[in-house]
GROMACS .gro file of C-alpha atoms in nm:
model
   74
    1MET     CA    1  -2.137   0.293  -1.400
    2PRO     CA    2  -2.479   0.407  -1.278
    3SER     CA    3  -2.643   0.665  -1.501
    4SER     CA    4  -2.691   0.901  -1.202
    5LEU     CA    5  -2.313   0.935  -1.176
    6ILE     CA    6  -2.279   1.005  -1.547
    7GLN     CA    7  -2.542   1.277  -1.523
    8LEU     CA    8  -2.340   1.446  -1.248
    9ASN     CA    9  -2.028   1.449  -1.468
   10PHE     CA   10  -1.861   1.215  -1.221
   11LEU     CA   11  -1.508   1.113  -1.322
   12ASN     CA   12  -1.372   0.787  -1.183
   13GLU     CA   13  -0.993   0.777  -1.178
   14GLY     CA   14  -0.758   0.536  -1.008
   15THR     CA   15  -0.397   0.574  -0.909
   16PHE     CA   16  -0.126   0.340  -0.791
   17PHE     CA   17   0.045   0.583  -0.552
   18GLY     CA   18  -0.258   0.791  -0.446
   19ASN     CA   19  -0.165   1.157  -0.480
   20TYR     CA   20   0.208   1.084  -0.459
   21LYS     CA   21   0.437   1.182  -0.741
   22PRO     CA   22   0.710   0.919  -0.708
   23LYS     CA   23   1.000   1.123  -0.846
   24THR     CA   24   0.938   1.418  -0.615
   25ASP     CA   25   0.756   1.280  -0.310
   26ILE     CA   26   0.917   0.945  -0.232
   27PRO     CA   27   1.262   1.092  -0.151
   28GLY     CA   28   1.096   1.307   0.117
   29VAL     CA   29   0.918   1.004   0.262
   30VAL     CA   30   1.246   0.811   0.271
   31GLU     CA   31   1.415   1.105   0.446
   32LYS     CA   32   1.139   1.118   0.709
   33TYR     CA   33   1.173   0.743   0.764
   34MET     CA   34   1.551   0.765   0.799
   35ASN     CA   35   1.511   1.051   1.050
   36LYS     CA   36   1.267   0.836   1.253
   37GLU     CA   37   0.983   1.081   1.180
   38LEU     CA   38   0.776   0.813   1.006
   39GLU     CA   39   0.702   0.480   1.176
   40LEU     CA   40   0.634   0.232   0.897
   41GLU     CA   41   0.698  -0.079   1.105
   42LYS     CA   42   0.370  -0.040   1.294
   43PHE     CA   43   0.182  -0.097   0.968
   44ILE     CA   44   0.353  -0.431   0.893
   45THR     CA   45   0.134  -0.706   1.035
   46HIS     CA   46   0.287  -1.016   0.873
   47THR     CA   47   0.605  -1.132   0.704
   48VAL     CA   48   0.592  -1.444   0.488
   49PRO     CA   49   0.842  -1.612   0.255
   50PHE     CA   50   0.764  -1.609  -0.117
   51SER     CA   51   0.708  -1.985  -0.102
   52GLU     CA   52   0.406  -1.915   0.122
   53ILE     CA   53   0.269  -1.616  -0.069
   54ASN     CA   54  -0.082  -1.762  -0.062
   55LYS     CA   55  -0.088  -1.698   0.314
   56ALA     CA   56  -0.054  -1.327   0.241
   57PHE     CA   57  -0.363  -1.341   0.022
   58VAL     CA   58  -0.553  -1.531   0.291
   59TYR     CA   59  -0.460  -1.265   0.549
   60MET     CA   60  -0.573  -0.992   0.309
   61LEU     CA   61  -0.903  -1.160   0.220
   62LYS     CA   62  -0.984  -1.222   0.586
   63GLY     CA   63  -0.900  -0.861   0.673
   64GLU     CA   64  -0.624  -0.975   0.907
   65SER     CA   65  -0.340  -0.769   0.764
   66ILE     CA   66  -0.256  -0.407   0.699
   67ARG     CA   67   0.069  -0.469   0.514
   68CYS     CA   68   0.233  -0.804   0.452
   69ILE     CA   69   0.602  -0.826   0.361
   70ILE     CA   70   0.694  -1.100   0.114
   71THR     CA   71   1.056  -1.211   0.153
   72MET     CA   72   1.256  -1.376  -0.122
   73GLY     CA   73   1.460  -1.682  -0.025
   74ALA     CA   74   1.838  -1.673  -0.035
   0.00000   0.00000   0.00000
């Protein structure tokens, strides 16, 4: 970390869910989705089977995908 950031008392934190608190926030998101108030489908750019998971990484590295769904075979 650059010393200029340390001098400014900069704190670098990462999160998995952003500012979401899974136990309290995700049920509300699910409700909005079920009520058609949240359009998640428009963010899905690719769907690939698990056997071709490397394609998902290629899409990501090339900047060709927003969200890629990995399906598990039956």
